[in-house]
Structure formats: C-alpha cells, structure tokens
C-alpha cells in the first residue's frame, strides 16, 4: 500500500509538471476519469513503478486515442459501440486469441496471427487492438501482476502464403502498442521458412526489437519450423499445447478461436437482456386494440403514402415518421427529478450520429419498428398515437428504456406520456 500511495503521488506530480495539452483537454472533459487511480496503476504496474515511463506512456496513449477515436473520446472508455463493422470483423477474423488457461508461471498467453497483418489498414488494426488490449486483456488480474506472454504465430505454409505487413504499417502499429499499459513478460515469434524470407521481414523484426523495452528484449525468442516443431518450442517455454488454437497441421481451431471474445461479451452483458429475449421481442405480438376497428372509423390524410409508392425514399420516410412518433411518446423528466442511469445494450439511445445508430438497442429498435410499419400506415392519423403508445409499452415490458444524454457521462431515462 505504501508503494502504491507513493507511486500515485509521484505520478500526479509528474502529470502536473508535464503540462500535456491533450491531458489538460481530457481533464476539462472528465477530470475524475483522468485521475482515476485504477487507470494510473495500470501504467505503473506495467512499467515496474517507473513513474517517468508510466506518465510518458499514458500521455502518448492519450494522443493516439485522440488521433484514432477523436478528441471527444479521450476522457472516456472506448466501447464496442465505437468500433465499426470492419473493426469488429477484424477482431473475430482470427487476428488474435487469448489462450484458455495460463502458462507454467500463471501468465496470460495472447496469440497474434500474422496472416491478418497484411490484409487490413493500420488504423483499423489500431482501433481494434486498442479495445482488445485496454478492455479485455489489461483488466485480467494476472496481466496486472505478472504481465502477458505474446506469441506472434505465422500460419502460412508452402501452399498458402499470406502477404506480410509493410514497414510503415509495422512502425505505426508498434508505436501505439508500446504505449499500452501491458508488460510483455515474454515475446515468441513463431515463423515458417518461406520463399523470399520469413512472413515478417528482417527489417520489420529489427524495428520491432528496437521498439520494445530492454526488459522485453531479453525475453524475446525467435523460432523457425513446422507447426509441430513450433508447438514443441512453445511447450518448452511452459505454454500448454492442449489449448493452443492451432493444430499440428497449421489449421486454426475455429470452435475455440473466438471463445475469449464471447466470454468477455457475456461478462460485459451479464446484467443485460439476453439476445435470445430480443429475438423473442421480434416475434410480432398482437396489439391490444384491433387495427381493423380503427380502419372502420373516419379515415384522415395519411401523409401522402399510397400502396403503389414503393421507392426506397418513400420506405425510408415511412420508417422515419413512425420512429419519430414513437420517440415523441417519451419525454425527459423534470430537472428536479432526474435519475441517472447506466446505458445498457437493450436501451434505445435518443440522439444523432453513428454511435447512436450502431448501439445494439437502437439496431433492435429499428428492426422492431419494421414489423409494425404496415400496421402503422394503415391506421388513421388520429389513432397513430395509440399505436405508438402500445408499442412503447411492449418494448418497456421487455426491459427496453428510452434514454438521453444530458451531459458527459450523464444519461437519464425518458418518462412515458402514456
């Protein structure tokens, strides 16, 4: 405890002396986040409580965070909602794998498969790697106390050659990864002999070795051989071979490849509505009142929509009108009764922008509306509020909430007018 207190005190002093503009901008956004001891301890532990190195790496990481995620993301956690479809596909493509279990010394083993490094853009890799490292790997207790073992594994073979990454790609990604609060307890490069050289060129390997710290450099090993030989090498380093995600013929074991990510996602959503219940929500339920009875009442102008209008623009307008009407059924609570809530995957976030559109609850919300779009169009205009009220109740009965952000990190639930 005394070492921790001393380290944090010296860390704070060093931060104040640094006068880093990105850090000062982040403090203006969310000072409590930037001064969180948990965040600072991650850097101190990763760098053996070397305060100078820890502060320098944190400042570097903030600059990279601003560069790749935007200034508004510097003082908050990056979430899955911040990743686009290409980045999510990269995470699940076999780029990396966290081995089940630990090595002989009780350390986490992370695999990076080099066959994907020549197939993606540097910014895509960096954004995906940032999320995986900061929000999946670093929080693991053993990583904080013992560091991580990283295995760079070449999946190529004589009949299946993969393009290697370029030098600029390697330099850009290595600069960012060395700023992460992870101590690499060991680095193993497992490569295959191939025509024209290794999957990672000598120049790239030299850049990688020069980038890492002296502590990591003396714990770096380079192996060449077949997949069976590489397995023997790893076993000799205390890595269990029964859970290696590559078989003796060099094939990825698809059944366990992404298990680490699904475990993380399930843990993250353990208090959230399961996806299966969302699917149940999509099974169309009858409304409490009969739409046919509404049709028998006096019809009013339906906004210019006719059955023969089937263009994409008309369909989008119909969907947007229904969505707006349903959202308008919700209103923000009065300032005297604001209750803060923590956003969940099944919540509908009211707002504009890609982060709102890609939020799981908003995606399900649009799919839900699609099922009732025709019923909504067939309803008299003066009865549509009743349709929206019923739909809102159906959503809320399944655990959905309509929430809106009032200020940074402050979300409130909207009250129903019904």
Coordinates of N, CA and C in Angstrom, one line a residue, residues 7-153:
X7 N 3.7 5.9 -5.4 CA 3.7 5.9 -6.8 C 2.6 6.8 -7.4
X8 N 1.4 6.8 -6.8 CA 0.3 7.6 -7.3 C 0.6 9.1 -7.0
X9 N 1.2 9.4 -5.9 CA 1.6 10.8 -5.5 C 2.6 11.3 -6.5
X10 N 3.6 10.5 -6.8 CA 4.7 10.9 -7.7 C 4.1 11.0 -9.2
X11 N 3.2 10.2 -9.5 CA 2.5 10.2 -10.8 C 1.8 11.5 -11.0
X12 N 1.0 11.9 -10.0 CA 0.3 13.1 -10.0 C 1.2 14.3 -10.2
X13 N 2.3 14.3 -9.5 CA 3.2 15.4 -9.6 C 3.8 15.5 -11.0
X14 N 4.2 14.3 -11.5 CA 4.8 14.3 -12.9 C 3.8 14.7 -13.9
X15 N 2.5 14.4 -13.7 CA 1.5 14.8 -14.7 C 1.3 16.3 -14.7
X16 N 1.3 16.9 -13.5 CA 1.2 18.4 -13.4 C 2.4 19.1 -14.1
X17 N 3.6 18.5 -13.9 CA 4.7 19.1 -14.5 C 4.8 18.9 -16.0
X18 N 4.2 17.9 -16.5 CA 4.2 17.6 -18.0 C 3.5 18.7 -18.8
X19 N 2.4 19.2 -18.2 CA 1.5 20.2 -18.9 C 1.2 19.8 -20.3
X20 N 0.8 18.5 -20.4 CA 0.4 18.0 -21.8 C -0.9 18.5 -22.2
X21 N -1.0 19.1 -23.4 CA -2.3 19.7 -23.8 C -3.4 18.7 -24.0
X22 N -3.1 17.5 -24.5 CA -4.1 16.5 -24.6 C -4.7 16.1 -23.3
X23 N -3.8 15.9 -22.3 CA -4.2 15.6 -20.9 C -5.1 16.7 -20.3
X24 N -4.7 17.9 -20.5 CA -5.4 19.0 -20.0 C -6.8 19.1 -20.6
X25 N -6.9 18.8 -21.9 CA -8.2 18.8 -22.6 C -9.0 17.7 -22.0
X26 N -8.4 16.5 -21.8 CA -9.2 15.4 -21.2 C -9.7 15.8 -19.8
X27 N -8.9 16.4 -19.0 CA -9.4 16.8 -17.7 C -10.5 17.8 -17.7
X28 N -10.6 18.6 -18.7 CA -11.7 19.5 -18.9 C -13.0 18.7 -19.2
X29 N -12.8 17.6 -19.9 CA -14.0 16.8 -20.3 C -14.4 16.0 -19.1
X30 N -13.5 15.3 -18.4 CA -13.9 14.4 -17.3 C -12.6 14.2 -16.4
X31 N -12.5 15.1 -15.4 CA -11.3 15.1 -14.6 C -11.3 13.8 -13.7
X32 N -12.4 13.4 -13.2 CA -12.4 12.2 -12.4 C -12.0 10.9 -13.1
X33 N -12.3 10.9 -14.4 CA -11.8 9.7 -15.2 C -10.3 9.7 -15.4
X34 N -9.7 10.9 -15.6 CA -8.3 11.0 -15.8 C -7.5 10.8 -14.6
X35 N -8.1 11.1 -13.4 CA -7.4 11.0 -12.1 C -7.8 9.7 -11.4
X36 N -8.5 8.8 -12.1 CA -8.8 7.5 -11.5 C -7.6 6.7 -11.2
X37 N -7.4 6.3 -9.9 CA -6.2 5.6 -9.6 C -6.1 4.2 -10.3
X38 N -7.2 3.6 -10.7 CA -7.1 2.4 -11.4 C -6.4 2.5 -12.7
X39 N -6.7 3.6 -13.4 CA -6.1 3.8 -14.7 C -4.6 4.1 -14.6
X40 N -4.2 4.9 -13.6 CA -2.8 5.2 -13.4 C -2.0 4.0 -12.9
X41 N -2.7 3.2 -12.0 CA -2.0 2.0 -11.6 C -1.7 1.0 -12.7
X42 N -2.5 0.9 -13.7 CA -2.3 0.1 -14.8 C -0.9 0.4 -15.5
X43 N -0.7 1.7 -15.6 CA 0.6 2.1 -16.2 C 1.8 1.9 -15.3
X44 N 1.6 2.2 -14.0 CA 2.6 2.0 -13.0 C 3.0 0.5 -12.9
X45 N 2.1 -0.4 -12.9 CA 2.4 -1.8 -12.8 C 3.0 -2.3 -14.0
X46 N 2.6 -1.9 -15.2 CA 3.2 -2.3 -16.4 C 4.6 -1.9 -16.6
X47 N 5.0 -0.8 -15.9 CA 6.3 -0.3 -16.0 C 7.1 -0.3 -14.7
X48 N 6.8 -1.3 -13.9 CA 7.6 -1.6 -12.6 C 7.7 -0.3 -11.8
X49 N 6.6 0.5 -11.7 CA 6.5 1.7 -10.9 C 7.6 2.7 -11.3
X50 N 8.0 2.7 -12.5 CA 8.8 3.7 -13.1 C 7.9 4.9 -13.5
X51 N 7.8 5.9 -12.6 CA 6.8 7.0 -12.8 C 7.1 7.7 -14.1
X52 N 8.3 8.1 -14.4 CA 8.6 8.8 -15.7 C 8.1 8.1 -16.9
X53 N 8.4 6.8 -17.0 CA 8.0 6.0 -18.1 C 6.5 5.8 -18.2
X54 N 5.9 5.6 -17.0 CA 4.4 5.5 -16.9 C 3.7 6.7 -17.4
X55 N 4.1 7.9 -16.9 CA 3.5 9.1 -17.4 C 3.7 9.4 -18.8
X56 N 4.9 9.1 -19.3 CA 5.2 9.3 -20.7 C 4.3 8.4 -21.6
X57 N 4.1 7.2 -21.2 CA 3.3 6.2 -22.0 C 1.8 6.6 -21.9
X58 N 1.4 7.1 -20.8 CA 0.0 7.5 -20.7 C -0.3 8.7 -21.6
X59 N 0.6 9.6 -21.6 CA 0.4 10.8 -22.4 C 0.5 10.4 -23.9
X60 N 1.4 9.5 -24.3 CA 1.4 9.0 -25.7 C 0.1 8.4 -26.1
X61 N -0.4 7.5 -25.1 CA -1.6 6.8 -25.4 C -2.8 7.8 -25.6
X62 N -2.9 8.8 -24.8 CA -3.9 9.8 -24.9 C -3.9 10.5 -26.3
X63 N -2.7 10.8 -26.8 CA -2.5 11.4 -28.1 C -3.0 10.4 -29.2
X64 N -2.6 9.2 -29.1 CA -3.1 8.2 -30.0 C -4.6 8.0 -30.0
X65 N -5.1 8.0 -28.8 CA -6.6 7.9 -28.6 C -7.3 9.0 -29.3
X66 N -6.8 10.2 -29.1 CA -7.4 11.4 -29.7 C -7.3 11.3 -31.3
X67 N -6.2 10.8 -31.7 CA -5.9 10.6 -33.2 C -6.9 9.6 -33.8
X68 N -7.0 8.5 -33.2 CA -7.8 7.4 -33.8 C -9.3 7.3 -33.4
X69 N -9.6 7.9 -32.3 CA -11.0 7.9 -31.9 C -11.7 9.3 -31.8
X70 N -10.9 10.3 -31.8 CA -11.4 11.7 -31.8 C -11.2 12.3 -30.4
X71 N -11.2 13.6 -30.4 CA -10.9 14.3 -29.1 C -12.0 14.1 -28.1
X72 N -13.2 13.9 -28.5 CA -14.3 13.7 -27.5 C -14.3 12.3 -26.8
X73 N -13.4 11.4 -27.3 CA -13.3 10.1 -26.7 C -12.1 9.9 -25.7
X74 N -11.3 11.0 -25.6 CA -10.1 10.9 -24.8 C -10.4 10.6 -23.3
X75 N -11.5 11.2 -22.8 CA -11.7 11.1 -21.3 C -12.9 10.1 -21.0
X76 N -13.0 9.1 -21.8 CA -13.9 8.0 -21.5 C -13.4 6.7 -22.0
X77 N -14.1 5.6 -21.6 CA -13.7 4.3 -22.1 C -14.2 4.1 -23.6
X78 N -13.4 3.4 -24.3 CA -13.8 3.0 -25.7 C -14.7 1.8 -25.5
X79 N -15.8 1.7 -26.2 CA -16.7 0.6 -26.1 C -16.9 -0.1 -27.4
X80 N -17.6 -1.2 -27.5 CA -17.8 -1.9 -28.7 C -18.6 -1.0 -29.7
X81 N -19.4 -0.1 -29.1 CA -20.2 0.8 -30.0 C -19.3 1.8 -30.7
X82 N -18.1 2.0 -30.3 CA -17.2 2.9 -31.0 C -16.5 2.2 -32.2
X83 N -16.6 0.9 -32.3 CA -16.0 0.1 -33.4 C -16.9 0.0 -34.5
X84 N -16.4 0.1 -35.7 CA -17.3 -0.1 -36.9 C -17.3 -1.5 -37.3
X85 N -18.0 -1.8 -38.3 CA -18.2 -3.2 -38.8 C -16.9 -3.9 -39.2
X86 N -16.1 -3.1 -39.9 CA -14.8 -3.6 -40.3 C -13.9 -4.0 -39.1
X87 N -13.9 -3.2 -38.1 CA -13.1 -3.4 -36.9 C -13.6 -4.6 -36.1
X88 N -14.9 -4.8 -36.1 CA -15.5 -5.9 -35.4 C -15.1 -7.2 -36.1
X89 N -15.2 -7.1 -37.5 CA -14.9 -8.3 -38.3 C -13.4 -8.7 -38.1
X90 N -12.5 -7.7 -37.9 CA -11.1 -8.0 -37.7 C -10.9 -8.7 -36.4
X91 N -11.6 -8.2 -35.4 CA -11.4 -8.9 -34.1 C -11.8 -10.3 -34.1
X92 N -12.9 -10.6 -34.9 CA -13.4 -12.0 -35.0 C -12.8 -12.8 -36.2
X93 N -11.8 -12.2 -36.8 CA -11.3 -12.9 -38.1 C -10.2 -13.9 -37.8
X94 N -9.8 -14.0 -36.6 CA -8.6 -14.8 -36.3 C -7.3 -14.0 -36.2
X95 N -7.5 -12.7 -36.0 CA -6.3 -11.9 -35.8 C -5.6 -12.2 -34.5
X96 N -6.3 -12.5 -33.4 CA -5.7 -12.7 -32.1 C -6.6 -13.7 -31.3
X97 N -6.0 -14.2 -30.3 CA -6.6 -15.2 -29.5 C -6.0 -15.2 -28.1
X98 N -6.9 -15.2 -27.0 CA -6.4 -15.4 -25.7 C -6.5 -16.8 -25.3
X99 N -5.4 -17.5 -25.0 CA -5.5 -18.9 -24.8 C -6.2 -19.2 -23.5
X100 N -7.0 -20.3 -23.5 CA -7.7 -20.7 -22.3 C -6.7 -21.3 -21.3
X101 N -6.7 -20.8 -20.1 CA -5.8 -21.3 -19.1 C -4.6 -20.3 -19.1
X102 N -3.5 -20.8 -18.4 CA -2.3 -19.9 -18.2 C -1.1 -20.8 -18.5
X103 N 0.0 -20.1 -18.6 CA 1.3 -20.8 -18.9 C 1.8 -21.4 -17.5
X104 N 3.0 -21.9 -17.5 CA 3.5 -22.6 -16.3 C 3.7 -21.6 -15.2
X105 N 3.9 -20.3 -15.5 CA 4.1 -19.3 -14.5 C 2.8 -18.6 -14.1
X106 N 1.7 -19.1 -14.6 CA 0.4 -18.4 -14.3 C 0.1 -17.2 -15.1
X107 N 0.7 -17.0 -16.3 CA 0.6 -15.8 -17.1 C -0.4 -16.0 -18.2
X108 N -1.1 -15.0 -18.6 CA -2.0 -15.0 -19.7 C -1.2 -15.1 -21.0
X109 N -1.6 -15.9 -22.0 CA -0.9 -16.1 -23.3 C -1.8 -15.5 -24.4
X110 N -1.3 -14.5 -25.1 CA -2.0 -13.9 -26.2 C -1.3 -14.3 -27.5
X111 N -2.2 -14.7 -28.5 CA -1.6 -15.0 -29.8 C -2.0 -13.9 -30.8
X112 N -1.1 -13.6 -31.6 CA -1.3 -12.6 -32.7 C -1.0 -13.4 -34.0
X113 N -1.9 -13.6 -34.9 CA -1.7 -14.4 -36.1 C -1.3 -13.4 -37.3
X114 N -0.1 -13.6 -37.8 CA 0.4 -12.6 -38.7 C -0.2 -12.6 -40.1
X115 N -1.1 -13.7 -40.4 CA -1.7 -13.7 -41.7 C -2.7 -12.6 -41.9
X116 N -3.1 -11.9 -40.8 CA -4.1 -10.8 -41.0 C -3.4 -9.5 -41.1
X117 N -2.1 -9.4 -40.7 CA -1.5 -8.1 -40.6 C -1.3 -7.4 -42.0
X118 N -1.2 -8.2 -43.0 CA -1.0 -7.6 -44.3 C -2.3 -7.4 -45.1
X119 N -3.4 -7.7 -44.4 CA -4.8 -7.6 -45.0 C -5.6 -6.5 -44.6
X120 N -5.2 -5.7 -43.6 CA -6.0 -4.6 -43.1 C -5.2 -3.3 -43.0
X121 N -6.0 -2.2 -42.8 CA -5.3 -0.9 -42.7 C -4.8 -0.8 -41.3
X122 N -3.8 0.1 -41.2 CA -3.2 0.3 -39.9 C -4.2 0.9 -38.9
X123 N -5.0 1.9 -39.3 CA -5.9 2.5 -38.4 C -7.0 1.5 -37.9
X124 N -7.4 0.6 -38.8 CA -8.4 -0.5 -38.4 C -7.8 -1.4 -37.3
X125 N -6.5 -1.8 -37.6 CA -5.9 -2.7 -36.6 C -5.7 -2.0 -35.3
X126 N -5.3 -0.7 -35.3 CA -5.0 0.0 -34.1 C -6.3 0.2 -33.2
X127 N -7.4 0.6 -33.8 CA -8.6 0.8 -33.1 C -9.1 -0.5 -32.5
X128 N -9.0 -1.6 -33.3 CA -9.4 -2.9 -32.8 C -8.5 -3.4 -31.6
X129 N -7.2 -3.2 -31.8 CA -6.3 -3.6 -30.8 C -6.4 -2.8 -29.6
X130 N -6.7 -1.6 -29.7 CA -6.9 -0.7 -28.5 C -8.0 -1.3 -27.6
X131 N -9.1 -1.6 -28.3 CA -10.3 -2.1 -27.5 C -9.9 -3.4 -26.8
X132 N -9.3 -4.4 -27.6 CA -9.0 -5.7 -27.0 C -8.0 -5.6 -25.9
X133 N -7.0 -4.7 -26.1 CA -5.9 -4.6 -25.0 C -6.5 -3.9 -23.8
X134 N -7.1 -2.8 -24.0 CA -7.5 -1.9 -22.8 C -8.7 -2.5 -22.0
X135 N -9.6 -3.2 -22.7 CA -10.8 -3.6 -22.1 C -11.0 -5.1 -22.0
X136 N -10.1 -5.8 -22.5 CA -10.2 -7.3 -22.3 C -9.0 -7.8 -21.6
X137 N -7.8 -7.5 -22.1 CA -6.6 -8.0 -21.6 C -6.1 -7.4 -20.3
X138 N -6.0 -6.0 -20.4 CA -5.4 -5.3 -19.2 C -6.2 -5.6 -17.9
X139 N -7.6 -5.6 -17.9 CA -8.3 -5.9 -16.7 C -8.1 -7.2 -16.1
X140 N -7.5 -8.2 -16.8 CA -7.3 -9.5 -16.2 C -6.3 -9.4 -15.1
X141 N -6.6 -9.9 -13.9 CA -5.7 -9.7 -12.7 C -4.3 -10.2 -13.0
X142 N -4.2 -11.3 -13.6 CA -2.8 -11.9 -13.8 C -2.0 -11.0 -14.7
X143 N -2.6 -10.3 -15.6 CA -1.9 -9.4 -16.5 C -1.3 -8.2 -15.7
X144 N -2.1 -7.7 -14.7 CA -1.6 -6.6 -13.9 C -0.5 -7.0 -13.0
X145 N -0.5 -8.3 -12.5 CA 0.6 -8.7 -11.6 C 1.7 -9.4 -12.2
X146 N 1.5 -10.1 -13.3 CA 2.6 -10.9 -13.9 C 2.9 -10.6 -15.4
X147 N 2.1 -9.7 -16.0 CA 2.3 -9.4 -17.4 C 1.7 -10.4 -18.3
X148 N 2.0 -10.3 -19.6 CA 1.4 -11.2 -20.5 C 2.5 -11.8 -21.4
X149 N 2.2 -13.0 -21.9 CA 3.1 -13.7 -22.9 C 2.4 -13.5 -24.3
X150 N 3.2 -13.0 -25.2 CA 2.6 -12.7 -26.5 C 3.3 -13.6 -27.5
X151 N 2.5 -14.3 -28.3 CA 3.0 -15.2 -29.3 C 2.6 -14.7 -30.7
X152 N 3.6 -14.3 -31.5 CA 3.3 -14.0 -32.9 C 3.5 -15.2 -33.8
X153 N 2.3 -15.7 -34.3 CA 2.3 -17.0 -35.0 C 2.0 -16.9 -36.5

